mmCIF file of N, CA and C in Angstrom:
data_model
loop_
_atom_site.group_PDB
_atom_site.id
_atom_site.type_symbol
_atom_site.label_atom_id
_atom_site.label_comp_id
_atom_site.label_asym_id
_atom_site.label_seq_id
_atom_site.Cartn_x
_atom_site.Cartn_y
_atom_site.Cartn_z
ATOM 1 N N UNK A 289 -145.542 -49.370 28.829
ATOM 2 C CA UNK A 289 -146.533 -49.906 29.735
ATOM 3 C C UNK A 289 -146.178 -49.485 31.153
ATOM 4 N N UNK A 290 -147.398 -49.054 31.566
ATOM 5 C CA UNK A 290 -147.029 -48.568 33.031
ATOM 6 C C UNK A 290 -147.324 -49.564 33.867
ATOM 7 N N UNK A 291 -146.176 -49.299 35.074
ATOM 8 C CA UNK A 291 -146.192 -50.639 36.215
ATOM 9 C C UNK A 291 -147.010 -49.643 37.460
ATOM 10 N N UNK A 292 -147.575 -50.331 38.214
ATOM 11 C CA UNK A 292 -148.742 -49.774 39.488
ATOM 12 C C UNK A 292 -147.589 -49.505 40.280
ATOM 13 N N UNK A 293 -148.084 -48.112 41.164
ATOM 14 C CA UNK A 293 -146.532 -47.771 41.924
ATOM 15 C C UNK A 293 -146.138 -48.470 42.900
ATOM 16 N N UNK A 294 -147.618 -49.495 43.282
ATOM 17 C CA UNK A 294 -146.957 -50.494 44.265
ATOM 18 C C UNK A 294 -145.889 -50.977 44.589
ATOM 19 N N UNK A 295 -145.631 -51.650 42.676
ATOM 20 C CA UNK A 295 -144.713 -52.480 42.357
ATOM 21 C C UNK A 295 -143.172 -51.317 41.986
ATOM 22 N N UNK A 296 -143.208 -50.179 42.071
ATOM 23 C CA UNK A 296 -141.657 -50.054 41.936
ATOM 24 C C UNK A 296 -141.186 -50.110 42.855
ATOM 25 N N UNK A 297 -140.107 -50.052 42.929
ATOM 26 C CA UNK A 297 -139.309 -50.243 44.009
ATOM 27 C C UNK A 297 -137.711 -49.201 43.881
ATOM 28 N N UNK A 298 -136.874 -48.098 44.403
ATOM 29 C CA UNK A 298 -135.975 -47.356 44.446
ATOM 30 C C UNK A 298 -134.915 -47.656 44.334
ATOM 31 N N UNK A 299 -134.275 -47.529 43.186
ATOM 32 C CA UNK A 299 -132.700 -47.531 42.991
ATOM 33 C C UNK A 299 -132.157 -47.737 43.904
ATOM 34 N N UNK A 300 -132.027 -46.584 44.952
ATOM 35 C CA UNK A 300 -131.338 -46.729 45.954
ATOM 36 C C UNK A 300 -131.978 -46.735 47.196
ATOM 37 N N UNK A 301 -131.662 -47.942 47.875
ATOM 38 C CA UNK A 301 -132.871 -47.828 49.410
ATOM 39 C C UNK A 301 -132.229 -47.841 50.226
ATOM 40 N N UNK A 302 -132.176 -46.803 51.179
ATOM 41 C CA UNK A 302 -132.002 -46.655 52.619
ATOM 42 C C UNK A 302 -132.245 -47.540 54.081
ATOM 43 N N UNK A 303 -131.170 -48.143 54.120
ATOM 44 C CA UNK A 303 -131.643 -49.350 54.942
ATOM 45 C C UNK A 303 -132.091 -48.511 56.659
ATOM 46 N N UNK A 304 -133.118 -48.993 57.366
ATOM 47 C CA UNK A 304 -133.781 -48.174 58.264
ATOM 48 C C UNK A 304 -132.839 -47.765 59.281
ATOM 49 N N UNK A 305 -132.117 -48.503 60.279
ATOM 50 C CA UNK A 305 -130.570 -47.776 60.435
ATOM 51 C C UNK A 305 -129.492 -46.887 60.103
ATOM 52 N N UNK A 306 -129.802 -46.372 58.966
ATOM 53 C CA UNK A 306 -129.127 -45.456 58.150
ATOM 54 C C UNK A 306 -129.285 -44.071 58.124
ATOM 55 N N UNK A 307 -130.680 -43.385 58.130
ATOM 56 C CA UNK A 307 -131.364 -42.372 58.268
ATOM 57 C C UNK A 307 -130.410 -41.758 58.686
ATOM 58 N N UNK A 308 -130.494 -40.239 58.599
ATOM 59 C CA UNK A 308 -129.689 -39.394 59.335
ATOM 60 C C UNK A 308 -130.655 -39.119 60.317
ATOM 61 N N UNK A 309 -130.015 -38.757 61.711
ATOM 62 C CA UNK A 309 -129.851 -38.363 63.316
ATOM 63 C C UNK A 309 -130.783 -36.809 62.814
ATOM 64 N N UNK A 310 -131.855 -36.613 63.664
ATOM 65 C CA UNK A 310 -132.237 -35.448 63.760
ATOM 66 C C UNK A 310 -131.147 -34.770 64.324
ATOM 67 N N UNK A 311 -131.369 -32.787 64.336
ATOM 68 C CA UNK A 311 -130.730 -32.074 64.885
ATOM 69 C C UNK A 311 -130.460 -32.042 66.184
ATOM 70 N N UNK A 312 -129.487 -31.860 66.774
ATOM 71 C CA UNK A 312 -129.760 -31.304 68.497
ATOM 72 C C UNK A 312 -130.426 -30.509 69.002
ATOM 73 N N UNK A 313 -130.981 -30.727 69.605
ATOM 74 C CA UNK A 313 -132.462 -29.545 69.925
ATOM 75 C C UNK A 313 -131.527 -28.540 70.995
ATOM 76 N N UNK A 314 -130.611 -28.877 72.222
ATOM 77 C CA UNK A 314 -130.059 -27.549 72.929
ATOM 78 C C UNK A 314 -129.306 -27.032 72.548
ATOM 79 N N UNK A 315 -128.358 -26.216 73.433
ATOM 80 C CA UNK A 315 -126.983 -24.878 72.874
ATOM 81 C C UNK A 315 -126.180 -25.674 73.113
ATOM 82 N N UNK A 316 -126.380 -26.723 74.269
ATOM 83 C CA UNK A 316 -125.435 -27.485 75.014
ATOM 84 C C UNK A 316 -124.693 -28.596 73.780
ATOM 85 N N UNK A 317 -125.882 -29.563 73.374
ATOM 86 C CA UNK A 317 -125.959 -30.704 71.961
ATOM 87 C C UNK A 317 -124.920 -29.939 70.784
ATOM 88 N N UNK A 318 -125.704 -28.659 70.340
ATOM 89 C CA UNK A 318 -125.204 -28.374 69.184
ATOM 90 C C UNK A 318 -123.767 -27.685 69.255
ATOM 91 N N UNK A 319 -123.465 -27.166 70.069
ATOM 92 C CA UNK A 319 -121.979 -26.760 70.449
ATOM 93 C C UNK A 319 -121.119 -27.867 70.364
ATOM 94 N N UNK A 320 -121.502 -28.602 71.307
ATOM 95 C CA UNK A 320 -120.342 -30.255 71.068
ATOM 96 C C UNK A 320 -120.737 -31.036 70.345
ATOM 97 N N UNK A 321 -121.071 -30.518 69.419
ATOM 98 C CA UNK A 321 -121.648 -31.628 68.238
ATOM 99 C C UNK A 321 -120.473 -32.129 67.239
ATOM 100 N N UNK A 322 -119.559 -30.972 66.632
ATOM 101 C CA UNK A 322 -118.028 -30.746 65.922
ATOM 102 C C UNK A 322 -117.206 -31.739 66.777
ATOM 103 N N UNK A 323 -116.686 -31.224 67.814
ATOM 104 C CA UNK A 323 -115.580 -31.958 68.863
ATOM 105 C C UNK A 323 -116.092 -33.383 69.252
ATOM 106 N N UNK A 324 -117.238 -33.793 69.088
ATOM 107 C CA UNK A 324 -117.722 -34.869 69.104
ATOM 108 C C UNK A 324 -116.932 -35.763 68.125
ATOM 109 N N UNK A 325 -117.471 -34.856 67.590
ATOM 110 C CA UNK A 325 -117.240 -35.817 66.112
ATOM 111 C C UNK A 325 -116.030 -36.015 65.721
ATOM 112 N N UNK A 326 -115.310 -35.187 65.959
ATOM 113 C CA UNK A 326 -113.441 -35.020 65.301
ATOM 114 C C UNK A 326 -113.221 -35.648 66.661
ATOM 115 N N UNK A 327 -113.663 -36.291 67.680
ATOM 116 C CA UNK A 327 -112.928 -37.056 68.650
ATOM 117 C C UNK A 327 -113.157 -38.381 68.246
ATOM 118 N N UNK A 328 -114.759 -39.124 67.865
ATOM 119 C CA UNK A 328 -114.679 -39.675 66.942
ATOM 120 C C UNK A 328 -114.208 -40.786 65.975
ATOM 121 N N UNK A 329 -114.168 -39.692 65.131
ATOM 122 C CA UNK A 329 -113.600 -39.791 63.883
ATOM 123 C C UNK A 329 -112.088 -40.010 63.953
ATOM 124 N N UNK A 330 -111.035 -39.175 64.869
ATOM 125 C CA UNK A 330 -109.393 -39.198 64.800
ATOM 126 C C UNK A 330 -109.237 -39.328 66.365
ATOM 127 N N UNK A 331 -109.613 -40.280 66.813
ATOM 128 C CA UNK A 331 -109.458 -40.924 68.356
ATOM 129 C C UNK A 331 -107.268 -40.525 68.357
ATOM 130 N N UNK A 332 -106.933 -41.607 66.875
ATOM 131 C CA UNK A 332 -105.307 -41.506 67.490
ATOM 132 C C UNK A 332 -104.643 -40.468 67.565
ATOM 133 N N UNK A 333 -104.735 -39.818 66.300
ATOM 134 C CA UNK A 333 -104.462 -38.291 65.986
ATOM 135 C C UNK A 333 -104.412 -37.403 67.096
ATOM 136 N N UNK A 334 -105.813 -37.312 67.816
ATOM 137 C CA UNK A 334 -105.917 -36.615 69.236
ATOM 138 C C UNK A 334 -104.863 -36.765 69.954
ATOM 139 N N UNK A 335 -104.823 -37.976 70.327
ATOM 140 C CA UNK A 335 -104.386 -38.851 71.507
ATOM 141 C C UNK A 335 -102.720 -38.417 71.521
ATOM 142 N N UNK A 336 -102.461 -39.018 70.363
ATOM 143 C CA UNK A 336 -100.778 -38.559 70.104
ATOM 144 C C UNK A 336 -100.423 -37.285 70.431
ATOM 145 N N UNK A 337 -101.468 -36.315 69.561
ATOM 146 C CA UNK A 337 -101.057 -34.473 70.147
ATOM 147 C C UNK A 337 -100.856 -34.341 71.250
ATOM 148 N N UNK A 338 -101.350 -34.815 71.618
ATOM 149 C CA UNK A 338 -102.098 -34.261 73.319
ATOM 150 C C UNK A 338 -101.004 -35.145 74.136
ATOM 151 N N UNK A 339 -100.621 -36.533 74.001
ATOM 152 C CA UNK A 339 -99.232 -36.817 75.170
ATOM 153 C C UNK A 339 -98.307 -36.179 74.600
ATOM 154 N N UNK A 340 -97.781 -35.657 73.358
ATOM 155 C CA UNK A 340 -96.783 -34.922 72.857
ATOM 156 C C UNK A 340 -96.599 -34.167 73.028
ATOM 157 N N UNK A 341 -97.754 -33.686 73.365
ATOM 158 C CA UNK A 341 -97.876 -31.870 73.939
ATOM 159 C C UNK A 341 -97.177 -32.138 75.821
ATOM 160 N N UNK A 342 -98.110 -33.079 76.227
ATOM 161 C CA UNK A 342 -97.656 -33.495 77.422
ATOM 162 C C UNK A 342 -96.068 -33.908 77.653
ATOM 163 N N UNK A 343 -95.800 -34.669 77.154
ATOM 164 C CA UNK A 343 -94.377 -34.846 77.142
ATOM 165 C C UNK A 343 -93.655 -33.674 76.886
ATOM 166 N N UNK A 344 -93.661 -33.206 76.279
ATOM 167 C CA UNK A 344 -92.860 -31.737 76.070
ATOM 168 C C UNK A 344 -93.303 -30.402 77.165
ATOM 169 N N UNK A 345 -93.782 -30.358 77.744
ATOM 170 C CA UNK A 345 -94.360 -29.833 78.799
ATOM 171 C C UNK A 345 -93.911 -29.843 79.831
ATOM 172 N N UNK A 346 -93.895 -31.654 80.183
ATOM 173 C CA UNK A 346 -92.962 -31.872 81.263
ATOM 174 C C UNK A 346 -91.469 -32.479 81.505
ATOM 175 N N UNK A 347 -90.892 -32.386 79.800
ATOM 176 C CA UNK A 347 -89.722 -32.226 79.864
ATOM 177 C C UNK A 347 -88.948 -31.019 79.696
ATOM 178 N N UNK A 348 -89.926 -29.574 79.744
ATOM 179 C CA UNK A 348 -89.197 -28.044 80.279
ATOM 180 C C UNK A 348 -89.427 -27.324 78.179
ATOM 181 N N UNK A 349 -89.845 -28.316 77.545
ATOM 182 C CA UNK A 349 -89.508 -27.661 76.203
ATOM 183 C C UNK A 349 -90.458 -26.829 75.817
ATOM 184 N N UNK A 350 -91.989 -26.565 76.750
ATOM 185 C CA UNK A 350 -93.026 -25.172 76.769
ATOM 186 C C UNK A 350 -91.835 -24.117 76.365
ATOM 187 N N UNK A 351 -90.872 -23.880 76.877
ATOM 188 C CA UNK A 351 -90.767 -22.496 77.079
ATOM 189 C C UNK A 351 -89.844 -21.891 75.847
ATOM 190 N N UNK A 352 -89.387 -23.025 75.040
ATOM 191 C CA UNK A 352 -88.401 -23.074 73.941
ATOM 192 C C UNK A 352 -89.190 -22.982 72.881
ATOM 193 N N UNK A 353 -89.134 -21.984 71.988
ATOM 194 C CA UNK A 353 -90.043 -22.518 70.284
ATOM 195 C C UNK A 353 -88.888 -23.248 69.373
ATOM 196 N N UNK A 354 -89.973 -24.644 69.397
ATOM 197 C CA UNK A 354 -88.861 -25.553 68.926
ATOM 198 C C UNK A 354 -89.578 -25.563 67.080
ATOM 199 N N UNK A 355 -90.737 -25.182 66.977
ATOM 200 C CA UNK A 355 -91.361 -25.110 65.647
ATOM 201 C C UNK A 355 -91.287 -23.447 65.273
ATOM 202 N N UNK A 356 -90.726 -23.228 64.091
ATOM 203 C CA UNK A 356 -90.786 -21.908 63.473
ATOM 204 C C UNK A 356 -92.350 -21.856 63.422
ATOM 205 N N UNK A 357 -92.879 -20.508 63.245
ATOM 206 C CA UNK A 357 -94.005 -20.009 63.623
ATOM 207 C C UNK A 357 -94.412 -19.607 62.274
ATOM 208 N N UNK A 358 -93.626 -19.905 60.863
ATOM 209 C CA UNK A 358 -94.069 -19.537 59.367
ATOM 210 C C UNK A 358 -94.044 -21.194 58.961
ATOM 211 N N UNK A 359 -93.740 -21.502 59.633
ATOM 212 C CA UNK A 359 -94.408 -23.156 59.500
ATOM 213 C C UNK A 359 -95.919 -23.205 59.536
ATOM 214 N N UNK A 360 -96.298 -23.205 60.380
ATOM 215 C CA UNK A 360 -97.952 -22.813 60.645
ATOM 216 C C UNK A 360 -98.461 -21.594 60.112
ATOM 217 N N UNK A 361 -98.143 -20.720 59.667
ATOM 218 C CA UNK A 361 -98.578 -19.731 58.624
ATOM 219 C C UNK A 361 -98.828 -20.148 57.148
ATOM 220 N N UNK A 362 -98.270 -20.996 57.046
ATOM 221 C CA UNK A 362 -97.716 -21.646 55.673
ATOM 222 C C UNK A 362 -98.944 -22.608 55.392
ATOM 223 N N UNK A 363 -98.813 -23.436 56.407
ATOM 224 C CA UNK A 363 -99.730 -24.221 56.674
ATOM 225 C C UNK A 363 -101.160 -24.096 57.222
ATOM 226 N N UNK A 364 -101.606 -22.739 57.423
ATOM 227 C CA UNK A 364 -102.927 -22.216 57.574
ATOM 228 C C UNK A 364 -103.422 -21.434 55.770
ATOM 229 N N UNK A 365 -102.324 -21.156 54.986
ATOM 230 C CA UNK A 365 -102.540 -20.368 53.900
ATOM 231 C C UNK A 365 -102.709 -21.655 53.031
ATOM 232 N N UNK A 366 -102.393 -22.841 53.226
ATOM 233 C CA UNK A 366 -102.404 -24.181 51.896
ATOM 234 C C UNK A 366 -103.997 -24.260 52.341
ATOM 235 N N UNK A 367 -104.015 -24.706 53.995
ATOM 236 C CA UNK A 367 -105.104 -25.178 54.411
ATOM 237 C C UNK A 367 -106.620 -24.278 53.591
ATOM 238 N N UNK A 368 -106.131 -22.904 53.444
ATOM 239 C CA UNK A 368 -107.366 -21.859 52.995
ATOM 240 C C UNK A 368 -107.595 -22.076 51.964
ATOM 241 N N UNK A 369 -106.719 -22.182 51.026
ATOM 242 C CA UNK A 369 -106.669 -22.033 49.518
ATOM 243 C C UNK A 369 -107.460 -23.372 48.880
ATOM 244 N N UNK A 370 -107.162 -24.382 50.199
ATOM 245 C CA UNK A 370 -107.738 -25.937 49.868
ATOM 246 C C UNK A 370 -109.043 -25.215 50.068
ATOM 247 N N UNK A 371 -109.687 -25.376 51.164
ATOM 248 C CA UNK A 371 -111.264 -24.839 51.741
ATOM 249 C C UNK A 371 -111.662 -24.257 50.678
ATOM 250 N N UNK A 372 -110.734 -23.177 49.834
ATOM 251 C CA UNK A 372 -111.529 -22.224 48.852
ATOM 252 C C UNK A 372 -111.675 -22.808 47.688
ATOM 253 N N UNK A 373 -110.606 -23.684 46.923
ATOM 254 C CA UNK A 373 -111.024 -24.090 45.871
ATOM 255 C C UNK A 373 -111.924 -25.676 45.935
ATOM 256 N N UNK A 374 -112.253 -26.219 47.678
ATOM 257 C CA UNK A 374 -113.199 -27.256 47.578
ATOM 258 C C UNK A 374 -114.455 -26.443 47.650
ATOM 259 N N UNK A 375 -114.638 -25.373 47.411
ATOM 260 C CA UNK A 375 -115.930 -24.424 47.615
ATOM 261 C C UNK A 375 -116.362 -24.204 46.127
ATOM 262 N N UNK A 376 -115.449 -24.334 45.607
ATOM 263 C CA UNK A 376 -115.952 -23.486 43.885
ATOM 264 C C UNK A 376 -115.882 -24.878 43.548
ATOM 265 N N UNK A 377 -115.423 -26.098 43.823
ATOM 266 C CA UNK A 377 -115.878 -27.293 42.952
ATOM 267 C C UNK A 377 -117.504 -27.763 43.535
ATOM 268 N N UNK A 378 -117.506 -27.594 44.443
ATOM 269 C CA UNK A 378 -118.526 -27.670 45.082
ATOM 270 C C UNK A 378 -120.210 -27.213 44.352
ATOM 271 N N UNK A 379 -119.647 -25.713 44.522
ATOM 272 C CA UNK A 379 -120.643 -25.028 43.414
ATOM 273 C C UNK A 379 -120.744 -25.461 42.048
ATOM 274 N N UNK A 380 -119.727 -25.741 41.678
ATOM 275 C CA UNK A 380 -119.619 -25.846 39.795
ATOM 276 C C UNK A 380 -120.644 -27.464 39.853
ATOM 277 N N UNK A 381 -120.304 -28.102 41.024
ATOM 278 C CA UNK A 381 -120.997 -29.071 40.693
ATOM 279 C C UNK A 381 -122.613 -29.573 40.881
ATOM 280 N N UNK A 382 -122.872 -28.244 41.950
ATOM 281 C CA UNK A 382 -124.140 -28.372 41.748
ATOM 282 C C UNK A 382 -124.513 -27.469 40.819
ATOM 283 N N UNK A 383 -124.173 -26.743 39.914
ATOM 284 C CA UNK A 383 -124.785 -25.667 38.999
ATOM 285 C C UNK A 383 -124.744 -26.682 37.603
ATOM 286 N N UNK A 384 -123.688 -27.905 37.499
ATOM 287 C CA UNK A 384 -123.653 -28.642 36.397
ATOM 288 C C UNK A 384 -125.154 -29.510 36.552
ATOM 289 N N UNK A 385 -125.323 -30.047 38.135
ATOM 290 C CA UNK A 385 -126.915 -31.330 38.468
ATOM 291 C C UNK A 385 -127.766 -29.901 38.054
ATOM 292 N N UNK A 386 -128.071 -28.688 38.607
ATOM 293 C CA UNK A 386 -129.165 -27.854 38.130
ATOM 294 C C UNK A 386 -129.465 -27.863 36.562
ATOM 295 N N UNK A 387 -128.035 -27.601 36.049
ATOM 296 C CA UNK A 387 -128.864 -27.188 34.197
ATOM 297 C C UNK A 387 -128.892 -29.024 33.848
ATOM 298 N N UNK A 388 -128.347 -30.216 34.225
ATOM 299 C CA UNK A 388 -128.828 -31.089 33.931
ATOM 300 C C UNK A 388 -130.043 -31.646 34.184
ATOM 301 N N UNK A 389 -130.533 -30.770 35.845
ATOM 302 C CA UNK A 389 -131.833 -31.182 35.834
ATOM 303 C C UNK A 389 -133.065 -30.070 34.837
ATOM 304 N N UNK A 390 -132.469 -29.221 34.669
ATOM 305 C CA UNK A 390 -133.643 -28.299 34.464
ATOM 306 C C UNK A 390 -133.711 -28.546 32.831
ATOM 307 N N UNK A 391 -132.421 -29.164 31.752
ATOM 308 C CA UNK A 391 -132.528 -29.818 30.451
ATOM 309 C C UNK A 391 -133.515 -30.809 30.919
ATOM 310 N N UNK A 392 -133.987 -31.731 31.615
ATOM 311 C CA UNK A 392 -135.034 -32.865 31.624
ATOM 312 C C UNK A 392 -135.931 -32.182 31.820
ATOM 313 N N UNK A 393 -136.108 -31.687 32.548
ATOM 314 C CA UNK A 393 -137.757 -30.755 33.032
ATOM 315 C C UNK A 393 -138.275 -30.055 31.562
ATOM 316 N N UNK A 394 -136.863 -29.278 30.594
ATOM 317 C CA UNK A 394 -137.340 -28.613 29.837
ATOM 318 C C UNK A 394 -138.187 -29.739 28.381
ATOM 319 N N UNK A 395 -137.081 -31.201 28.473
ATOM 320 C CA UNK A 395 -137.379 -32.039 27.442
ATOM 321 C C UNK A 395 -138.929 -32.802 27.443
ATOM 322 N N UNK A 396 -139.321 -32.702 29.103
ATOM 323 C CA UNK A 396 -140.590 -33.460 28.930
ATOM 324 C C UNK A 396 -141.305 -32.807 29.169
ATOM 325 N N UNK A 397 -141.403 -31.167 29.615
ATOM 326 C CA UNK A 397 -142.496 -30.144 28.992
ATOM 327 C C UNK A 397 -142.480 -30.234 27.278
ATOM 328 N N UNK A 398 -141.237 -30.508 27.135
ATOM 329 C CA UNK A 398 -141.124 -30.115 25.522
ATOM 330 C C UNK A 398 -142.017 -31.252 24.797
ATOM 331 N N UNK A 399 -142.249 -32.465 25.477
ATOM 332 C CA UNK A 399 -142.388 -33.389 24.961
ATOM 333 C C UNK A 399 -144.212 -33.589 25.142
ATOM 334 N N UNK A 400 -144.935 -33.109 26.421
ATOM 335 C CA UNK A 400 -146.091 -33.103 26.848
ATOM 336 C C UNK A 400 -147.061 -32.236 26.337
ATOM 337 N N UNK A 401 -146.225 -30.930 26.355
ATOM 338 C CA UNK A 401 -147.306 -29.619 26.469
ATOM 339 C C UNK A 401 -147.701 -29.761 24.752
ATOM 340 N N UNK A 402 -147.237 -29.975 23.456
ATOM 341 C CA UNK A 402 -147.708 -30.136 22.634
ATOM 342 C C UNK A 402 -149.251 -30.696 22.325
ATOM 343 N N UNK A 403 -148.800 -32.144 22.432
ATOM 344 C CA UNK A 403 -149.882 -32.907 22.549
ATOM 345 C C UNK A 403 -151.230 -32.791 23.490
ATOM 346 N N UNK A 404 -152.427 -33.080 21.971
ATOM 347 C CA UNK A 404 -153.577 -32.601 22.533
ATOM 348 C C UNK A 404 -153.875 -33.252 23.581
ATOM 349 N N UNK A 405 -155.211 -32.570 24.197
ATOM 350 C CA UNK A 405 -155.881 -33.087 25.657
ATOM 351 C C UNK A 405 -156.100 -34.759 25.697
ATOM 352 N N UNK A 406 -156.652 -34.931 25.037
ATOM 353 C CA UNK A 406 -156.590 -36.942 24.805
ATOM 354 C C UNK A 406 -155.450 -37.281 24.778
ATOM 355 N N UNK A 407 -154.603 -36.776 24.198
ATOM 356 C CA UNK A 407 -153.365 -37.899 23.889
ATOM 357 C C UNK A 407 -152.365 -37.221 25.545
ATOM 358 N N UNK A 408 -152.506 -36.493 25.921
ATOM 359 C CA UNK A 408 -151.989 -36.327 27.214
ATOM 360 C C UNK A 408 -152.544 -37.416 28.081
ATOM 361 N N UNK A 409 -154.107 -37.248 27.949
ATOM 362 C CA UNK A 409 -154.438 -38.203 29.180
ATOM 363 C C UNK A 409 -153.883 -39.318 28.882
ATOM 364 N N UNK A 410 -153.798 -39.631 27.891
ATOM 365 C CA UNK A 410 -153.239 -41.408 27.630
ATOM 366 C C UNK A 410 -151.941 -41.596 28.423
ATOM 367 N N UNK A 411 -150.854 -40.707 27.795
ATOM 368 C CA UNK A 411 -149.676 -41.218 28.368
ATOM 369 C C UNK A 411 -149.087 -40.325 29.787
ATOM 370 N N UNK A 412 -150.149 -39.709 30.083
ATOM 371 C CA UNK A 412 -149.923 -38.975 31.783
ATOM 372 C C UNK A 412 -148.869 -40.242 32.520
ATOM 373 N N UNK A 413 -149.735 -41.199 32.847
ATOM 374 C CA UNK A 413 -149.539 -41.963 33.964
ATOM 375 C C UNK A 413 -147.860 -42.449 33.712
ATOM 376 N N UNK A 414 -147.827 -42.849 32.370
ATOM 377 C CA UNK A 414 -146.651 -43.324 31.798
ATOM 378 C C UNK A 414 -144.835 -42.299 32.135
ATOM 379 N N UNK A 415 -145.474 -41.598 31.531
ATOM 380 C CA UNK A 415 -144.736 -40.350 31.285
ATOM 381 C C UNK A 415 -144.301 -40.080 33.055
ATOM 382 N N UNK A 416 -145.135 -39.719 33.529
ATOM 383 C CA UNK A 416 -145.087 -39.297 35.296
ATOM 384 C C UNK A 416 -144.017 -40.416 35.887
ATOM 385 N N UNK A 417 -144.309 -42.085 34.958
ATOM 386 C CA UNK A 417 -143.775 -43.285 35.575
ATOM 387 C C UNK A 417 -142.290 -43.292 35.312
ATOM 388 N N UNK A 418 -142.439 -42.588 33.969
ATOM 389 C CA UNK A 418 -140.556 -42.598 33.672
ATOM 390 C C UNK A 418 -139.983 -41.313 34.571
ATOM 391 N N UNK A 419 -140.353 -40.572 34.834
ATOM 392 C CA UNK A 419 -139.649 -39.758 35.298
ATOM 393 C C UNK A 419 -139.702 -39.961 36.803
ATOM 394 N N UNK A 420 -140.595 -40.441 37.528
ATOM 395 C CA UNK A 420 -139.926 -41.166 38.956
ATOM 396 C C UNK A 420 -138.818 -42.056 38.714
ATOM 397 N N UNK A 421 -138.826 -42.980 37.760
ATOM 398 C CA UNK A 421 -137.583 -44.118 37.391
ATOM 399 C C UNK A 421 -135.910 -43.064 37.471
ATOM 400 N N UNK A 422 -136.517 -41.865 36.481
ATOM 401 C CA UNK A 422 -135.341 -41.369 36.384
ATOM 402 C C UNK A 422 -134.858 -40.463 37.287
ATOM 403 N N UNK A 423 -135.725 -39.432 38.441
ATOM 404 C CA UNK A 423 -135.361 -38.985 39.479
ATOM 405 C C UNK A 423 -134.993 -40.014 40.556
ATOM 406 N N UNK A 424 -135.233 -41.578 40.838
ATOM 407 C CA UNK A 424 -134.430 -42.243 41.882
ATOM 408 C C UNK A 424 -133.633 -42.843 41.186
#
């Protein structure tokens, strides 16, 4: 039995505060849009670098390399390898939602296109009703 679409209502609802922020419309917006955000997001993180950096600066230790420099090599090559293999899970996982979506698409063509012109019209509305249920 089909319910009037009045009456459904969405799995998941977006409370009106929530929406995502349109884009930045200038060069100015969208440039500091990143550093915005990672200031942010890691206010302490910053904060600490940056007097640490300061403190060492003006206690004369600029001019000394007190960090080996295959430290940070090391640590730019983990950092890549992370980026690269969160890229291929990434993909695998939307290529797993594609053939899961495109098995439903194929099951309720499979299930519609048979049935003659009358018996389509009957359960159109129905049919259309489960599959909004099941896309939200």
């Amino acid at each position: 039995m089909a319910t009037p679409a009045a009456q459904l209502q969405p799995i998941v609802a977006i409370p009106p505060g929530h929406l995502p922020a349109p884009p930045p419309s200038g060069i100015i917006q969208r440039s500091l849009r990143l550093p915005v955000l990672a200031v942010s997001q890691h206010p302490l993180g910053i904060s600490t670098t940056i007097i640490s950096s300061l403190i060492c600066w003006g206690t004369g230790y600029a001019e000394i390399s007190i960090i080996d420099p295959l430290i940070f090599k090391s640590i730019f090559i983990i950092f890549g390898f992370t980026m690269g293999f969160r890229n291929v899970r990434a993909n695998q996982r939307y290529f797993d939602a594609m053939q899961h979506a495109s098995g439903m698409f194929m099951a309720i063509w499979g299930i519609y296109t048979p049935m003659p012109l009358t018996s389509r019209l009957k359960v159109r509305a129905e049919l259309l009703d489960a599959v909004k249920d099941v896309a939200a």
